Amino acid sequence: MAKNASMEQELLAGIDHEPQRQQQTDKPSVQTVLEEIQGESSRVRNQKRRAAQAHPKPPKRVKVEAATGDRASQALEVVGEGWWPVEAAALALNQQLFSEQWEARHGAGAGLRAILTQHGSTAGMSNFRSPLENRAANQAWLADTCARLLCVITLDRFGDFSANQAIAPVKETCAQALGVISKHLESTRANLVMEHLIELLSQPSWQLRHSAVLCLKYLSLIHI
């Protein structure tokens, strides 16, 4: 009887441990799993790389955030390779023209003056347009910037007085930038700017008349 009882215990022990041994043999090692994952990721990366090389993407637009005073302006859509290279800076300066701080408005006017002095004839152009389309885009960009400058010149009231003279740094720099733009505008658009300035000369506010005189001074210097 004792011999039969010991045999039953050995059989039961073997049955209890058999599933564990089976599970241990069936379970893959951690190293094996890691190797499989890494190998699959490497294959996927190689496939994507070959597909990207076979089908290169065209130049696409990116977004740049421009700060206007203490508030972040809306995202400016600027162009990549093949477009006007300084468009990002010019668009940011256009936004900065309406800052609440006069130093920011003054700096934006000076920056636009410098950019348009060198790049006014190619403003807004692209290698992906025809010459006729580029001409239209150039005039549209200049007209938009011209309208912004006229708004600042008309609405700005920051000024100082020295030796019986009125000093308006924001109006001065914007008037200079307007003069540079007028050199690249078509005759019809340039005439509209002149008509607007002449209308300002007849306004009762001396600030408006002063703004018009500043603009006419720089327009005369550019075109004479």
mmCIF file of C-alpha atoms in Angstrom:
data_model
loop_
_atom_site.group_PDB
_atom_site.id
_atom_site.type_symbol
_atom_site.label_atom_id
_atom_site.label_comp_id
_atom_site.label_asym_id
_atom_site.label_seq_id
_atom_site.Cartn_x
_atom_site.Cartn_y
_atom_site.Cartn_z
ATOM 1 C CA MET A 1 0.000 0.000 0.000
ATOM 2 C CA ALA A 2 2.815 2.390 0.930
ATOM 3 C CA LYS A 3 4.494 1.696 -2.395
ATOM 4 C CA ASN A 4 1.290 2.464 -4.342
ATOM 5 C CA ALA A 5 0.793 5.746 -2.405
ATOM 6 C CA SER A 6 4.318 6.932 -3.237
ATOM 7 C CA MET A 7 3.809 6.159 -6.940
ATOM 8 C CA GLU A 8 0.561 8.180 -6.977
ATOM 9 C CA GLN A 9 2.353 11.161 -5.397
ATOM 10 C CA GLU A 10 5.102 11.017 -8.021
ATOM 11 C CA LEU A 11 2.520 10.915 -10.838
ATOM 12 C CA LEU A 12 0.613 13.874 -9.385
ATOM 13 C CA ALA A 13 3.833 15.870 -8.990
ATOM 14 C CA GLY A 14 4.737 15.165 -12.603
ATOM 15 C CA ILE A 15 1.286 16.262 -13.787
ATOM 16 C CA ASP A 16 1.498 19.514 -11.765
ATOM 17 C CA HIS A 17 4.914 20.480 -13.151
ATOM 18 C CA GLU A 18 4.300 19.422 -16.775
ATOM 19 C CA PRO A 19 2.192 22.515 -17.771
ATOM 20 C CA GLN A 20 4.768 24.827 -16.221
ATOM 21 C CA ARG A 21 7.577 23.201 -18.226
ATOM 22 C CA GLN A 22 5.421 23.393 -21.341
ATOM 23 C CA GLN A 23 4.723 27.098 -20.742
ATOM 24 C CA GLN A 24 8.390 27.813 -20.136
ATOM 25 C CA THR A 25 9.422 26.122 -23.393
ATOM 26 C CA ASP A 26 6.652 27.846 -25.412
ATOM 27 C CA LYS A 27 7.287 31.385 -24.019
ATOM 28 C CA PRO A 28 9.836 33.316 -26.163
ATOM 29 C CA SER A 29 12.665 35.144 -24.470
ATOM 30 C CA VAL A 30 12.682 38.975 -24.054
ATOM 31 C CA GLN A 31 15.763 39.242 -26.270
ATOM 32 C CA THR A 32 13.972 37.365 -29.053
ATOM 33 C CA VAL A 33 10.975 39.702 -28.895
ATOM 34 C CA LEU A 34 13.204 42.791 -28.959
ATOM 35 C CA GLU A 35 15.132 41.489 -31.958
ATOM 36 C CA GLU A 36 11.894 40.842 -33.860
ATOM 37 C CA ILE A 37 10.550 44.346 -33.090
ATOM 38 C CA GLN A 38 13.806 46.045 -34.027
ATOM 39 C CA GLY A 39 14.110 44.042 -37.211
ATOM 40 C CA GLU A 40 10.558 44.908 -38.266
ATOM 41 C CA SER A 41 11.065 48.620 -37.490
ATOM 42 C CA SER A 42 14.279 48.643 -39.485
ATOM 43 C CA ARG A 43 12.533 47.125 -42.507
ATOM 44 C CA VAL A 44 9.712 49.648 -42.265
ATOM 45 C CA ARG A 45 12.162 52.527 -42.019
ATOM 46 C CA ASN A 46 14.100 51.287 -45.043
ATOM 47 C CA GLN A 47 10.888 50.948 -47.073
ATOM 48 C CA LYS A 48 9.813 54.495 -46.196
ATOM 49 C CA ARG A 49 13.250 55.854 -47.016
ATOM 50 C CA ARG A 50 13.286 54.180 -50.436
ATOM 51 C CA ALA A 51 9.752 55.419 -51.159
ATOM 52 C CA ALA A 52 10.718 58.990 -50.207
ATOM 53 C CA GLN A 53 13.749 58.864 -52.480
ATOM 54 C CA ALA A 54 11.709 57.509 -55.372
ATOM 55 C CA HIS A 55 8.957 60.123 -54.981
ATOM 56 C CA PRO A 56 10.432 63.388 -53.627
ATOM 57 C CA LYS A 57 7.925 65.833 -52.201
ATOM 58 C CA PRO A 58 7.496 69.273 -53.817
ATOM 59 C CA PRO A 59 8.485 72.368 -51.832
ATOM 60 C CA LYS A 60 5.790 73.029 -49.294
ATOM 61 C CA ARG A 61 4.827 75.979 -47.194
ATOM 62 C CA VAL A 62 5.723 76.257 -43.550
ATOM 63 C CA LYS A 63 4.334 78.410 -40.809
ATOM 64 C CA VAL A 64 6.159 80.981 -38.749
ATOM 65 C CA GLU A 65 4.841 82.839 -35.751
ATOM 66 C CA ALA A 66 5.417 86.594 -35.708
ATOM 67 C CA ALA A 67 5.050 88.671 -32.566
ATOM 68 C CA THR A 68 3.032 91.879 -32.713
ATOM 69 C CA GLY A 69 3.852 93.888 -29.616
ATOM 70 C CA ASP A 70 3.075 91.760 -26.572
ATOM 71 C CA ARG A 71 0.552 89.633 -28.462
ATOM 72 C CA ALA A 72 1.421 86.825 -30.828
ATOM 73 C CA SER A 73 -0.046 87.452 -34.241
ATOM 74 C CA GLN A 74 -1.729 84.800 -36.284
ATOM 75 C CA ALA A 75 0.458 82.227 -37.977
ATOM 76 C CA LEU A 76 1.962 83.611 -41.138
ATOM 77 C CA GLU A 77 2.058 81.275 -44.086
ATOM 78 C CA VAL A 78 5.424 81.708 -45.712
ATOM 79 C CA VAL A 79 7.029 79.985 -48.621
ATOM 80 C CA GLY A 80 9.884 77.573 -49.001
ATOM 81 C CA GLU A 81 12.405 77.032 -51.760
ATOM 82 C CA GLY A 82 11.534 78.672 -55.047
ATOM 83 C CA TRP A 83 9.619 81.585 -53.556
ATOM 84 C CA TRP A 84 10.592 85.128 -52.590
ATOM 85 C CA PRO A 85 13.347 84.471 -50.010
ATOM 86 C CA VAL A 86 12.558 87.375 -47.650
ATOM 87 C CA GLU A 87 8.783 87.013 -47.680
ATOM 88 C CA ALA A 88 8.720 85.627 -44.135
ATOM 89 C CA ALA A 89 10.511 88.676 -42.752
ATOM 90 C CA ALA A 90 8.448 91.089 -44.830
ATOM 91 C CA LEU A 91 5.147 89.549 -43.730
ATOM 92 C CA ALA A 92 6.215 89.662 -40.088
ATOM 93 C CA LEU A 93 7.100 93.345 -40.447
ATOM 94 C CA ASN A 94 3.735 94.025 -42.077
ATOM 95 C CA GLN A 95 2.072 92.585 -38.988
ATOM 96 C CA GLN A 96 4.373 94.550 -36.704
ATOM 97 C CA LEU A 97 3.227 97.834 -38.275
ATOM 98 C CA PHE A 98 0.076 97.672 -36.143
ATOM 99 C CA SER A 99 1.801 97.055 -32.837
ATOM 100 C CA GLU A 100 0.693 99.086 -29.818
ATOM 101 C CA GLN A 101 4.318 100.062 -29.124
ATOM 102 C CA TRP A 102 5.700 102.891 -31.214
ATOM 103 C CA GLU A 103 9.193 101.360 -31.149
ATOM 104 C CA ALA A 104 7.823 98.231 -32.856
ATOM 105 C CA ARG A 105 5.991 100.295 -35.497
ATOM 106 C CA HIS A 106 9.111 102.374 -36.108
ATOM 107 C CA GLY A 107 11.278 99.262 -36.462
ATOM 108 C CA ALA A 108 8.786 97.626 -38.828
ATOM 109 C CA GLY A 109 8.783 100.680 -41.079
ATOM 110 C CA ALA A 110 12.571 100.800 -41.136
ATOM 111 C CA GLY A 111 12.785 97.076 -41.874
ATOM 112 C CA LEU A 112 10.332 97.286 -44.769
ATOM 113 C CA ARG A 113 12.219 100.272 -46.169
ATOM 114 C CA ALA A 114 15.474 98.285 -46.162
ATOM 115 C CA ILE A 115 13.917 95.131 -47.677
ATOM 116 C CA LEU A 116 12.004 96.930 -50.418
ATOM 117 C CA THR A 117 15.011 99.022 -51.368
ATOM 118 C CA GLN A 118 16.782 95.836 -52.469
ATOM 119 C CA HIS A 119 13.893 93.469 -53.246
ATOM 120 C CA GLY A 120 10.931 95.667 -54.174
ATOM 121 C CA SER A 121 10.940 94.585 -57.807
ATOM 122 C CA THR A 122 10.690 90.870 -56.868
ATOM 123 C CA ALA A 123 8.329 91.110 -53.880
ATOM 124 C CA GLY A 124 5.798 88.270 -53.801
ATOM 125 C CA MET A 125 7.229 86.484 -56.849
ATOM 126 C CA SER A 126 7.813 82.749 -57.289
ATOM 127 C CA ASN A 127 9.635 80.362 -59.611
ATOM 128 C CA PHE A 128 6.397 78.403 -59.991
ATOM 129 C CA ARG A 129 4.481 81.211 -61.754
ATOM 130 C CA SER A 130 4.597 82.636 -65.240
ATOM 131 C CA PRO A 131 6.124 86.120 -65.791
ATOM 132 C CA LEU A 132 2.651 87.616 -66.124
ATOM 133 C CA GLU A 133 1.460 86.003 -62.917
ATOM 134 C CA ASN A 134 4.618 87.129 -61.117
ATOM 135 C CA ARG A 135 4.029 90.700 -62.254
ATOM 136 C CA ALA A 136 0.474 90.608 -60.900
ATOM 137 C CA ALA A 137 1.637 89.031 -57.623
ATOM 138 C CA ASN A 138 4.344 91.683 -57.259
ATOM 139 C CA GLN A 139 1.879 94.539 -57.725
ATOM 140 C CA ALA A 140 -0.653 92.940 -55.354
ATOM 141 C CA TRP A 141 1.978 92.517 -52.644
ATOM 142 C CA LEU A 142 3.219 96.092 -53.031
ATOM 143 C CA ALA A 143 -0.331 97.461 -53.011
ATOM 144 C CA ASP A 144 -1.157 95.578 -49.809
ATOM 145 C CA THR A 145 1.962 96.864 -48.060
ATOM 146 C CA CYS A 146 1.301 100.361 -49.389
ATOM 147 C CA ALA A 147 -2.208 100.308 -47.890
ATOM 148 C CA ARG A 148 -0.812 99.221 -44.522
ATOM 149 C CA LEU A 149 1.751 102.012 -44.542
ATOM 150 C CA LEU A 150 -0.907 104.589 -45.421
ATOM 151 C CA CYS A 151 -3.037 103.369 -42.514
ATOM 152 C CA VAL A 152 -0.144 103.787 -40.078
ATOM 153 C CA ILE A 153 0.776 107.198 -41.493
ATOM 154 C CA THR A 154 -2.828 108.367 -41.183
ATOM 155 C CA LEU A 155 -3.618 106.959 -37.730
ATOM 156 C CA ASP A 156 -0.300 107.281 -35.877
ATOM 157 C CA ARG A 157 -0.211 110.114 -33.323
ATOM 158 C CA PHE A 158 3.156 109.549 -31.676
ATOM 159 C CA GLY A 159 5.319 112.647 -31.968
ATOM 160 C CA ASP A 160 7.623 115.010 -30.151
ATOM 161 C CA PHE A 161 8.680 118.614 -30.517
ATOM 162 C CA SER A 162 12.207 119.925 -30.731
ATOM 163 C CA ALA A 163 13.374 123.412 -31.776
ATOM 164 C CA ASN A 164 9.917 124.377 -33.075
ATOM 165 C CA GLN A 165 9.770 121.219 -35.191
ATOM 166 C CA ALA A 166 7.457 118.217 -34.950
ATOM 167 C CA ILE A 167 9.302 114.911 -34.863
ATOM 168 C CA ALA A 168 7.323 111.792 -35.754
ATOM 169 C CA PRO A 169 9.704 108.815 -36.098
ATOM 170 C CA VAL A 170 7.004 106.288 -37.011
ATOM 171 C CA LYS A 171 5.519 108.481 -39.739
ATOM 172 C CA GLU A 172 8.993 109.341 -40.999
ATOM 173 C CA THR A 173 10.110 105.763 -41.551
ATOM 174 C CA CYS A 174 6.739 104.700 -42.996
ATOM 175 C CA ALA A 175 6.830 107.657 -45.397
ATOM 176 C CA GLN A 176 10.308 106.595 -46.513
ATOM 177 C CA ALA A 177 9.103 103.011 -47.076
ATOM 178 C CA LEU A 178 6.125 104.357 -49.018
ATOM 179 C CA GLY A 179 8.458 106.340 -51.236
ATOM 180 C CA VAL A 180 10.494 103.205 -51.980
ATOM 181 C CA ILE A 181 7.334 101.249 -52.844
ATOM 182 C CA SER A 182 6.063 103.979 -55.171
ATOM 183 C CA LYS A 183 9.138 103.438 -57.358
ATOM 184 C CA HIS A 184 7.926 99.907 -58.169
ATOM 185 C CA LEU A 185 4.178 100.600 -58.420
ATOM 186 C CA GLU A 186 2.375 100.824 -61.712
ATOM 187 C CA SER A 187 1.346 104.337 -62.725
ATOM 188 C CA THR A 188 -2.339 103.799 -61.913
ATOM 189 C CA ARG A 189 -1.578 102.600 -58.389
ATOM 190 C CA ALA A 190 0.978 105.352 -57.831
ATOM 191 C CA ASN A 191 -1.617 107.937 -58.877
ATOM 192 C CA LEU A 192 -4.066 106.553 -56.320
ATOM 193 C CA VAL A 193 -1.453 107.018 -53.597
ATOM 194 C CA MET A 194 -0.895 110.624 -54.686
ATOM 195 C CA GLU A 195 -4.640 111.308 -54.674
ATOM 196 C CA HIS A 196 -4.915 109.969 -51.137
ATOM 197 C CA LEU A 197 -2.047 112.159 -49.938
ATOM 198 C CA ILE A 198 -3.476 115.252 -51.619
ATOM 199 C CA GLU A 199 -6.775 114.555 -49.878
ATOM 200 C CA LEU A 200 -4.959 114.430 -46.538
ATOM 201 C CA LEU A 201 -3.574 117.911 -47.199
ATOM 202 C CA SER A 202 -7.080 119.311 -47.045
ATOM 203 C CA GLN A 203 -7.956 117.786 -43.667
ATOM 204 C CA PRO A 204 -8.445 120.083 -40.651
ATOM 205 C CA SER A 205 -6.134 118.001 -38.411
ATOM 206 C CA TRP A 206 -2.542 119.249 -38.531
ATOM 207 C CA GLN A 207 -1.265 115.716 -37.839
ATOM 208 C CA LEU A 208 -2.851 114.498 -41.056
ATOM 209 C CA ARG A 209 -1.464 117.387 -43.050
ATOM 210 C CA HIS A 210 1.967 116.759 -41.521
ATOM 211 C CA SER A 211 1.751 113.078 -42.550
ATOM 212 C CA ALA A 212 0.862 114.057 -46.114
ATOM 213 C CA VAL A 213 3.758 116.503 -46.356
ATOM 214 C CA LEU A 214 6.224 113.867 -45.122
ATOM 215 C CA CYS A 215 5.032 111.351 -47.709
ATOM 216 C CA LEU A 216 5.068 113.863 -50.556
ATOM 217 C CA LYS A 217 8.616 114.863 -49.616
ATOM 218 C CA TYR A 218 9.936 111.324 -49.981
ATOM 219 C CA LEU A 219 7.851 110.599 -53.069
ATOM 220 C CA SER A 220 9.376 113.659 -54.688
ATOM 221 C CA LEU A 221 12.889 112.602 -53.738
ATOM 222 C CA ILE A 222 12.350 109.154 -55.267
ATOM 223 C CA HIS A 223 10.839 110.315 -58.555
ATOM 224 C CA ILE A 224 12.847 113.466 -59.240
#
